[in-house]
PDB file of C-alpha atoms and ligand atoms in Angstrom:
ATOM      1  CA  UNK X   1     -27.268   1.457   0.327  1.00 67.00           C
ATOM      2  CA  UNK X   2     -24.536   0.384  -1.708  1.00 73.00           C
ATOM      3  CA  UNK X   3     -22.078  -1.588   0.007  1.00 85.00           C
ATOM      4  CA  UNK X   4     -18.546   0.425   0.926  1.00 96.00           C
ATOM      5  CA  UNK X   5     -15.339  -0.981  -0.626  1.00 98.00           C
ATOM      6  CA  UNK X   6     -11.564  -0.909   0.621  1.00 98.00           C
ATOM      7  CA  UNK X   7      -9.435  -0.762  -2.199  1.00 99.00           C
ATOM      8  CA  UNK X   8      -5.439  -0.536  -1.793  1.00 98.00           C
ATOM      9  CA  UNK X   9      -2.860   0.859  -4.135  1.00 98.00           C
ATOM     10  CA  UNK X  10       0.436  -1.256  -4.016  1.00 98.00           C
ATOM     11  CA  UNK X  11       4.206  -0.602  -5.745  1.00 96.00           C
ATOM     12  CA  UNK X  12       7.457   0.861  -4.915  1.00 91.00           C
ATOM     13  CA  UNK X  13       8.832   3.848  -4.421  1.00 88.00           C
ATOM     14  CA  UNK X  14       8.360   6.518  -7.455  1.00 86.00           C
ATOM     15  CA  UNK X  15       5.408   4.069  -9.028  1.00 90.00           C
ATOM     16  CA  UNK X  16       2.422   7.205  -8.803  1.00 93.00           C
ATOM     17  CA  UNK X  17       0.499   5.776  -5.985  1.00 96.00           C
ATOM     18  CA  UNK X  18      -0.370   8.871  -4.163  1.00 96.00           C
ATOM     19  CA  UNK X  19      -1.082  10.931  -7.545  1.00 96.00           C
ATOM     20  CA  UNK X  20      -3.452   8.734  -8.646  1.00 98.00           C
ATOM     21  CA  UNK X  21      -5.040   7.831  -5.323  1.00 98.00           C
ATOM     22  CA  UNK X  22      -5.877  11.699  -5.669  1.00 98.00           C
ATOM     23  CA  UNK X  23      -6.888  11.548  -9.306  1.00 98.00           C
ATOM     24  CA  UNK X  24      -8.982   8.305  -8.546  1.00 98.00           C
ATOM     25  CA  UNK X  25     -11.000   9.460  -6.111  1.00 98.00           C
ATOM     26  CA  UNK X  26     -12.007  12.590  -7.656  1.00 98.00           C
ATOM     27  CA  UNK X  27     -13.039  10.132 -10.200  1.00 98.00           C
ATOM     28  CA  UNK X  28     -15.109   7.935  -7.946  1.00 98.00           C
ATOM     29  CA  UNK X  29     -16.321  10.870  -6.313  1.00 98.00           C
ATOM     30  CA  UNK X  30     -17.555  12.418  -9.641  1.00 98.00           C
ATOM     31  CA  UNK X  31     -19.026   8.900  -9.954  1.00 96.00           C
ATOM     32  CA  UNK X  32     -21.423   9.518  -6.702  1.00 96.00           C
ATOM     33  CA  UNK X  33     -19.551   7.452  -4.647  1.00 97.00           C
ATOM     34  CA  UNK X  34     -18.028   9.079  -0.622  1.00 98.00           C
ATOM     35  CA  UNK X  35     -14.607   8.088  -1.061  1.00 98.00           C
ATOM     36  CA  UNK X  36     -12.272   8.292   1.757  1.00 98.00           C
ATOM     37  CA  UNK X  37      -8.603   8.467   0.925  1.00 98.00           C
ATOM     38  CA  UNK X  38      -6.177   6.978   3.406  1.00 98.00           C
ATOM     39  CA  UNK X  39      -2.294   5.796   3.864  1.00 98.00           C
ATOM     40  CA  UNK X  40      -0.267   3.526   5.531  1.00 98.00           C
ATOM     41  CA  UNK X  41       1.618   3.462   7.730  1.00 98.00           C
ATOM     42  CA  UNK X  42      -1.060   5.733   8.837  1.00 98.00           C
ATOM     43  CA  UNK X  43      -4.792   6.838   8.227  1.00 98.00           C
ATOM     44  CA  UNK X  44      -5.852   6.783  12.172  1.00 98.00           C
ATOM     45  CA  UNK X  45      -4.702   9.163  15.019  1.00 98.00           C
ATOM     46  CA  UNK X  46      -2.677   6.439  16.699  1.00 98.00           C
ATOM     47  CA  UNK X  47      -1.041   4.831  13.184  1.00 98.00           C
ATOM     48  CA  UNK X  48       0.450   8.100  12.408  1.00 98.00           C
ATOM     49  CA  UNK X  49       1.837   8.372  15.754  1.00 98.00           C
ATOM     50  CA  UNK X  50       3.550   4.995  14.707  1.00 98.00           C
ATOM     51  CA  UNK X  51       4.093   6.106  11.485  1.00 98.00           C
ATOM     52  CA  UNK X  52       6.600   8.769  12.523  1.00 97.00           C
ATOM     53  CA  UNK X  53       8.527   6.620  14.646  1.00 97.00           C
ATOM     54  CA  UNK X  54       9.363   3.778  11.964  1.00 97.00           C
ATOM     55  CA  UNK X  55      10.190   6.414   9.212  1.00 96.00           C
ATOM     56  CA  UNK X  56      12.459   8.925  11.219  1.00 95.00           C
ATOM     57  CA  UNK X  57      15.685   7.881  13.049  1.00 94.00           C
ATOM     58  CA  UNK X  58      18.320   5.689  12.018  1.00 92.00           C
ATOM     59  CA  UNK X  59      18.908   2.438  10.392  1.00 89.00           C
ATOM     60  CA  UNK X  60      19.264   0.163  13.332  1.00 92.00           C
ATOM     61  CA  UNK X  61      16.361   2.156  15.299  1.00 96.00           C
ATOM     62  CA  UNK X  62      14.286  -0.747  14.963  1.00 97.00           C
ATOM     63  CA  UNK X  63      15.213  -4.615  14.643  1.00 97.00           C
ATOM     64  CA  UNK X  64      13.425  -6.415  11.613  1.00 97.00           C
ATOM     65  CA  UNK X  65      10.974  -8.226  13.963  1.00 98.00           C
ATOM     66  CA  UNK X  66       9.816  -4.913  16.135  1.00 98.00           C
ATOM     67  CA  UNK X  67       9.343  -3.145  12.480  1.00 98.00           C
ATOM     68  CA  UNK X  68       7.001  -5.597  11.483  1.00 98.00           C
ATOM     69  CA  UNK X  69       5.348  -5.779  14.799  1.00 98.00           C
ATOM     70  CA  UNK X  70       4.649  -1.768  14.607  1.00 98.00           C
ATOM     71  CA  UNK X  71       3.655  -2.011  11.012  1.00 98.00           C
ATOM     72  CA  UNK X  72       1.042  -5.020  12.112  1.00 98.00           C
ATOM     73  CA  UNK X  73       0.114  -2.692  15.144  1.00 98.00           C
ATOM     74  CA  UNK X  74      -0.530   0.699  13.363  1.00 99.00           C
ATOM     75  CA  UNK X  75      -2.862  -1.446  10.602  1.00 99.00           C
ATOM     76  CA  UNK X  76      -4.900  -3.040  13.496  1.00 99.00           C
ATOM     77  CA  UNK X  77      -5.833   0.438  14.450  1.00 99.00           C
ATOM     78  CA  UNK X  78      -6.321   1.841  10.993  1.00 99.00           C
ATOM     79  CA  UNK X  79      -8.647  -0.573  10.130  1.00 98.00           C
ATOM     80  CA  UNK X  80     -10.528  -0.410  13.625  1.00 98.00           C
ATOM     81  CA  UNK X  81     -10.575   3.750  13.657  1.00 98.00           C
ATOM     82  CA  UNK X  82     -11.145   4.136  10.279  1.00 98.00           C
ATOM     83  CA  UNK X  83     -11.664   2.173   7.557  1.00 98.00           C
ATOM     84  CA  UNK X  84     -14.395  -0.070   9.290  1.00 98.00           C
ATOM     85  CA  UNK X  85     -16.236   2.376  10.420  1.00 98.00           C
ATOM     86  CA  UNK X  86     -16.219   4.414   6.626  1.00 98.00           C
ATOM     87  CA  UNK X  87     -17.197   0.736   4.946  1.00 98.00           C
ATOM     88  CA  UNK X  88     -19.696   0.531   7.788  1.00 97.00           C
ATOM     89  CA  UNK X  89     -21.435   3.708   6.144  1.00 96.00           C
ATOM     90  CA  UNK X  90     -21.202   2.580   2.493  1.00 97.00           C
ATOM     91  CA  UNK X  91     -17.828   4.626   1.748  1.00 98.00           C
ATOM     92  CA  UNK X  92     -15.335   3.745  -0.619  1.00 98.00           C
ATOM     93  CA  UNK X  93     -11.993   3.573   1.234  1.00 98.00           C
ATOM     94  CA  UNK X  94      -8.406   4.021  -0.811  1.00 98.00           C
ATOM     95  CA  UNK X  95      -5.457   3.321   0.765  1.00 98.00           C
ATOM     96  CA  UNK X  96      -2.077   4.328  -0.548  1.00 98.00           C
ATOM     97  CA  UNK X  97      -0.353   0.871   0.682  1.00 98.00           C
ATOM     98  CA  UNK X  98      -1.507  -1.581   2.638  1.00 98.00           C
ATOM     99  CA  UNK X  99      -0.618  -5.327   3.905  1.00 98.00           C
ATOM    100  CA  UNK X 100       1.223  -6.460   0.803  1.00 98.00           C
ATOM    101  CA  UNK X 101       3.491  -3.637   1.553  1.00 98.00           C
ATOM    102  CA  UNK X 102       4.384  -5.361   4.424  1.00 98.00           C
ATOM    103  CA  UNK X 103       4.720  -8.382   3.004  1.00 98.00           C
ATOM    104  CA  UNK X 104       6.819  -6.998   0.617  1.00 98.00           C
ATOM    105  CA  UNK X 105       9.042  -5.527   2.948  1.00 97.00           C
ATOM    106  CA  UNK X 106       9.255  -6.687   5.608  1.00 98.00           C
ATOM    107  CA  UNK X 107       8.352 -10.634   4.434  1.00 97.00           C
ATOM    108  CA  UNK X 108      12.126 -11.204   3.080  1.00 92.00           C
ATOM    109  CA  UNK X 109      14.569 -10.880   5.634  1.00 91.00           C
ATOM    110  CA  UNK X 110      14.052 -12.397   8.926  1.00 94.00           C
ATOM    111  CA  UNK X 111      10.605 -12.731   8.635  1.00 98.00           C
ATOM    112  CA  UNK X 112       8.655 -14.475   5.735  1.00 98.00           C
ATOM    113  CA  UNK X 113       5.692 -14.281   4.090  1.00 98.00           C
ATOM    114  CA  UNK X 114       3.694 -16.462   6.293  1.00 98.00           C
ATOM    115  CA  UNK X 115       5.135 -14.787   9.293  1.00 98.00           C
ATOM    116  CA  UNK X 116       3.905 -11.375   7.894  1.00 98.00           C
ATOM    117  CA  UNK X 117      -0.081 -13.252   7.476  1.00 98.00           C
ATOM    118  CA  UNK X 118       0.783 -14.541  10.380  1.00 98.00           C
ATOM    119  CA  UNK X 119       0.940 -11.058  12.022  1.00 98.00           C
ATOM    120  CA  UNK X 120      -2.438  -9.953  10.059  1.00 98.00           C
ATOM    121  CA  UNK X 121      -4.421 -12.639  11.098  1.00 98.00           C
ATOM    122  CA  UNK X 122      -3.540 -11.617  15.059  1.00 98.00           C
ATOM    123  CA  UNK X 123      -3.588  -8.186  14.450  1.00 98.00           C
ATOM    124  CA  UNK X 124      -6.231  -7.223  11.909  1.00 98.00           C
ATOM    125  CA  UNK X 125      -8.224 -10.699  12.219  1.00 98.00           C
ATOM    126  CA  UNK X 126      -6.960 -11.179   7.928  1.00 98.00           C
ATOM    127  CA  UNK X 127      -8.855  -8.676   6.983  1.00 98.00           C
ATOM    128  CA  UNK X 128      -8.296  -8.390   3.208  1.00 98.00           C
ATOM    129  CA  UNK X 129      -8.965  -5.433   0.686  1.00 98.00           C
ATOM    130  CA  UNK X 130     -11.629  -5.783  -1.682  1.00 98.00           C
ATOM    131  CA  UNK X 131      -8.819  -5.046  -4.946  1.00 98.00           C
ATOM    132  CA  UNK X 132      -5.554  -3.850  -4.740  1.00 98.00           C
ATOM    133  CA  UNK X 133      -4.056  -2.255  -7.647  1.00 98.00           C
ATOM    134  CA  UNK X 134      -0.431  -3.104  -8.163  1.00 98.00           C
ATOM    135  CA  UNK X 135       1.024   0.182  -9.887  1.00 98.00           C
ATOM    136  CA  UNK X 136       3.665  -1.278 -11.727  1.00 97.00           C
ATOM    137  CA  UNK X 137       6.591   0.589 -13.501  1.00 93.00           C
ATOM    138  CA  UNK X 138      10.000  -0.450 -15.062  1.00 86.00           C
ATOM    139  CA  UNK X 139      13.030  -0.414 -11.977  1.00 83.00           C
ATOM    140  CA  UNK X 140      14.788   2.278 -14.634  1.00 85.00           C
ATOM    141  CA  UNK X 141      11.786   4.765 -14.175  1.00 87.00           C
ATOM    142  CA  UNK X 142      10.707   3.988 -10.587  1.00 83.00           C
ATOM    143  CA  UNK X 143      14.341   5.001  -9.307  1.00 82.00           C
ATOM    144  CA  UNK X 144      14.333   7.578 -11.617  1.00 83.00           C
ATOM    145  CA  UNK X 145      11.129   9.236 -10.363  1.00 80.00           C
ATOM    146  CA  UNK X 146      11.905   8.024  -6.432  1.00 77.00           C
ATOM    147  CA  UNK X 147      15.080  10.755  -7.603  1.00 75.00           C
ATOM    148  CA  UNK X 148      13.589  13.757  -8.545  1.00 69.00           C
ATOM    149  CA  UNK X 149      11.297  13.621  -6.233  1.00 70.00           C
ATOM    150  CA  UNK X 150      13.172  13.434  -3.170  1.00 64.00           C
ATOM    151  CA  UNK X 151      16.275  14.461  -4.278  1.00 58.00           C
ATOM    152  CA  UNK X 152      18.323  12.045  -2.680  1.00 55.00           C
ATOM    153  CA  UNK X 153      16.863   8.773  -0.324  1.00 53.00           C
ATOM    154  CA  UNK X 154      13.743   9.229   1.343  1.00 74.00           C
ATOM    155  CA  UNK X 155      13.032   7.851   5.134  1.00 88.00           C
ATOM    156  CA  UNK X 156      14.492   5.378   6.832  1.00 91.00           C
ATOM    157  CA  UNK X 157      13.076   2.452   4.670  1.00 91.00           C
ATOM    158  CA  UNK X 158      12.539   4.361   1.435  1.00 89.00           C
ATOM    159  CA  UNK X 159      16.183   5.226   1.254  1.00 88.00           C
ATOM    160  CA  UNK X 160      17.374   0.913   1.546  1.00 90.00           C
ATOM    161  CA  UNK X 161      19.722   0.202  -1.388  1.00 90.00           C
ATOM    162  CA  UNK X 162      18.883  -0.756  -4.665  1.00 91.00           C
ATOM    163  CA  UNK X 163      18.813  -4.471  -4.258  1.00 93.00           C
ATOM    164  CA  UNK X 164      16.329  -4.161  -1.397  1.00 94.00           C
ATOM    165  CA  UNK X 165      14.036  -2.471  -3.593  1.00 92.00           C
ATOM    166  CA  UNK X 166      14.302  -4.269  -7.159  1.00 93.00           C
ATOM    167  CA  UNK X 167      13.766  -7.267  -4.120  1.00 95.00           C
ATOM    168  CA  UNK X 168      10.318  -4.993  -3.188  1.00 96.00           C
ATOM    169  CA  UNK X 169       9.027  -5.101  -6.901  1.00 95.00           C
ATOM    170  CA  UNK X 170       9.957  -8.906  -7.256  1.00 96.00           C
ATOM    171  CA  UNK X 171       7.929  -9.301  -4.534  1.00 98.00           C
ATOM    172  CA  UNK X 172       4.855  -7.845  -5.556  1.00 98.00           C
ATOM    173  CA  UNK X 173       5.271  -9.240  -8.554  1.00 97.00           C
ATOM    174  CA  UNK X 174       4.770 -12.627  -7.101  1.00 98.00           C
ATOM    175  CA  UNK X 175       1.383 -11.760  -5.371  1.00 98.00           C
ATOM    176  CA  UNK X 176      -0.002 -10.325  -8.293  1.00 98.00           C
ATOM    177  CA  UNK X 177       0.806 -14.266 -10.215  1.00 98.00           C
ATOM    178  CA  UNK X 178      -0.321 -15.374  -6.899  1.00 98.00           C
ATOM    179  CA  UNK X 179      -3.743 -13.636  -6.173  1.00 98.00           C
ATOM    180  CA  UNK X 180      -4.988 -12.588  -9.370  1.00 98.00           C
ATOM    181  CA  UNK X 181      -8.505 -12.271  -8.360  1.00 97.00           C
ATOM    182  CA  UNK X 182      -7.463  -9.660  -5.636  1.00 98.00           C
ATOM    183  CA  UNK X 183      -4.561  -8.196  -6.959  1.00 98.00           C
ATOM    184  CA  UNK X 184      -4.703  -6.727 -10.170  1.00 98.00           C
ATOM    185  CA  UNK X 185      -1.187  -5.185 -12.007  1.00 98.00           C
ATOM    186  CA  UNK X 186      -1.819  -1.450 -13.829  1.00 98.00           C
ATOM    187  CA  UNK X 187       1.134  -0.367 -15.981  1.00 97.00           C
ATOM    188  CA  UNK X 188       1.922   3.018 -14.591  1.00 97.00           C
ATOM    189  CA  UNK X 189       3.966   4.571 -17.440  1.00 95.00           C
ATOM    190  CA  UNK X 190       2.882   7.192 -19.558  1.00 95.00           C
ATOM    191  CA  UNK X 191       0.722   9.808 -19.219  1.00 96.00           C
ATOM    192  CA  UNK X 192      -0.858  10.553 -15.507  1.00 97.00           C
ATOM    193  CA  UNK X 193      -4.636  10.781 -16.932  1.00 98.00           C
ATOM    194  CA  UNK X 194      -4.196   7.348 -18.828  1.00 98.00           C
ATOM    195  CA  UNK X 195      -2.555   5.388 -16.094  1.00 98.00           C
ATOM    196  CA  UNK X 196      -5.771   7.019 -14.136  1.00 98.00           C
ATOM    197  CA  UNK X 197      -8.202   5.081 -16.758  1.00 98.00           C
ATOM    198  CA  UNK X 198      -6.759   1.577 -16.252  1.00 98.00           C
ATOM    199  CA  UNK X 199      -7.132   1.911 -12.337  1.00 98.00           C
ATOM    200  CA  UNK X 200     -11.027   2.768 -13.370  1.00 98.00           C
ATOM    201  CA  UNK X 201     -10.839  -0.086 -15.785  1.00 98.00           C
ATOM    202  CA  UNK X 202     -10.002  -2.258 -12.490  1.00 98.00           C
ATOM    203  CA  UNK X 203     -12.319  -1.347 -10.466  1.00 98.00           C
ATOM    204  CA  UNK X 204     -15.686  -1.484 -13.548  1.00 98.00           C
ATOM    205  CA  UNK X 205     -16.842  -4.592 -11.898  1.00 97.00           C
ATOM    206  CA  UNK X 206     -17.051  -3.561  -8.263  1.00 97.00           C
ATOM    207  CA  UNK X 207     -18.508  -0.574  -8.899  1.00 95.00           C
ATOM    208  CA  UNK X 208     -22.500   0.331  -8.441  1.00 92.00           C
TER     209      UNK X 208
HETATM  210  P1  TYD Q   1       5.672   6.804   2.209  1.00 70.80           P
HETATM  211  O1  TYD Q   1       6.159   8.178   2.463  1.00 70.80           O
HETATM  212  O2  TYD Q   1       4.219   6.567   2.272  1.00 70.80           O
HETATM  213  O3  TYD Q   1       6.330   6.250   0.868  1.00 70.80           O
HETATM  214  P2  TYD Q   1       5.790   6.090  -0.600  1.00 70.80           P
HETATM  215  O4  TYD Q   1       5.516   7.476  -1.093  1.00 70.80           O
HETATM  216  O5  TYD Q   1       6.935   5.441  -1.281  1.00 70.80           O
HETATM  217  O6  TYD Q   1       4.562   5.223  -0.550  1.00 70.80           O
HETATM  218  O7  TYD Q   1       6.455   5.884   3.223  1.00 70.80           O
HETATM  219  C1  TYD Q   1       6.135   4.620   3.429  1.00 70.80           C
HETATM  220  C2  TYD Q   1       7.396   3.802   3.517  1.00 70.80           C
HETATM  221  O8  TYD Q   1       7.145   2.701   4.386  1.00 70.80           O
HETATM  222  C3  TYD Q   1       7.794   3.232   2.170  1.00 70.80           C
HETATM  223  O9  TYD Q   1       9.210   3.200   2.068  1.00 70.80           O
HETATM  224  C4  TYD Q   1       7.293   1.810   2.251  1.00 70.80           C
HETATM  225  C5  TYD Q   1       7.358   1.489   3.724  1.00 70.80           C
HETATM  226  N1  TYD Q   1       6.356   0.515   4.198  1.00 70.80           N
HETATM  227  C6  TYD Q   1       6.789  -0.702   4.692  1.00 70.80           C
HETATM  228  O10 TYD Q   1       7.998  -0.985   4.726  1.00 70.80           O
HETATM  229  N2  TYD Q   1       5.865  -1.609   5.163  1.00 70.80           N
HETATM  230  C7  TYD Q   1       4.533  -1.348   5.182  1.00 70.80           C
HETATM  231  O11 TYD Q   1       3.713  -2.188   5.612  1.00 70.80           O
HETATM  232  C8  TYD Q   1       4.080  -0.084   4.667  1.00 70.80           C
HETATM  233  C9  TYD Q   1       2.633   0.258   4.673  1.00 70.80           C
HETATM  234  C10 TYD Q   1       5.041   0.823   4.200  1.00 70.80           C
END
């Protein structure tokens, strides 16, 4: 059997992810491969239960520290419910955000980075994806994307000013420099199909 493998897609708002998490595992699947597609905050019965509560209400619903608590909380079960259990049986798993997302939102405010691996380590033992692809697009054409898509802000986090998330893509920025072993950057401009081939292109040496 061919081992499974838990790759994440990572950016900001407007950046693709969830197109081409579609468009890449059709591609995978073509490929042979069982590919189970997956989000966060979500991707188990009791993460989207959380997931509701941190992206509805108000601004102040949560404190920074209780956000990043739930955010540490709904990952421990995704990765118990389901994306163990599909590596377990040789699956590919893609995830449309992961940890870095925390760490690149809520790891620059009260909380830092090491407080945010901190939180991983106790919740989900550190438990790392195999690549993450960074989808990375010019602040001009994420915002302008993040627009016409929603029409105005998003949820409670998506809709944080400007600063918060040109702050966001710094940030991920930094772990791709960081971790380039793990992390690979994929310039998401241009056509969807192309921007599709790259992600391929950064997976050739995992795959079977
Ligand atoms: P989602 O609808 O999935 O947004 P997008 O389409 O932009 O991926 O909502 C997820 C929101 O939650 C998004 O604004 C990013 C934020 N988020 C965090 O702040 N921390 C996290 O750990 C994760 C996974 C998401």
């Amino acid at each position: 059997m061919n081992p499974g493998r838990f790759i994440t897609l990572e950016g900001g708002e407007g950046a693709g992810k969830s197109t081409q998490l579609r468009a890449l595992a059709a591609a995978l699947r073509a490929g042979g491969l069982e590919v189970v597609e997956t989000r966060e905050p979500g991707g188990s019965e009791g993460a989207e239960a959380i997931r509701a509560m941190l992206l509805t209400g108000g601004d102040d619903r949560w404190s920074p520290r209780a956000e990043a608590l739930m955010f540490a909380a709904a990952r421990a079960d995704h990765i118990e419910k389901t994306i163990r259990p599909a590596l377990a049986r040789g699956a590919w798993v893609l995830s449309d955000r992961f940890l870095d997302s925390s760490r690149a939102y809520q790891g620059q405010g009260d909380l830092d980075d090491a407080d945010i691996l901190t939180l991983h380590a106790l919740g989900s033992a550190g438990f790392l994806p195999d690549r993450t692809l960074f989808l990375q697009l010019p602040a001009e054409q994420a915002e302008a994307r993040a627009l016409i898509r929603d029409g105005t802000a998003s949820d409670r986090i998506g809709g944080r000013d400007r600063d918060f998330h040109r702050a966001v893509a710094a940030a991920f920025v930094r772990f791709a420099t960081t971790e380039p072993e793990r992390i690979r950057t994929i310039d998401a401009s241009g056509d969807a199909a192309d921007v599709t081939g790259r992600l391929l292109a950064a997976l050739a040496d995992l795959l079977p």
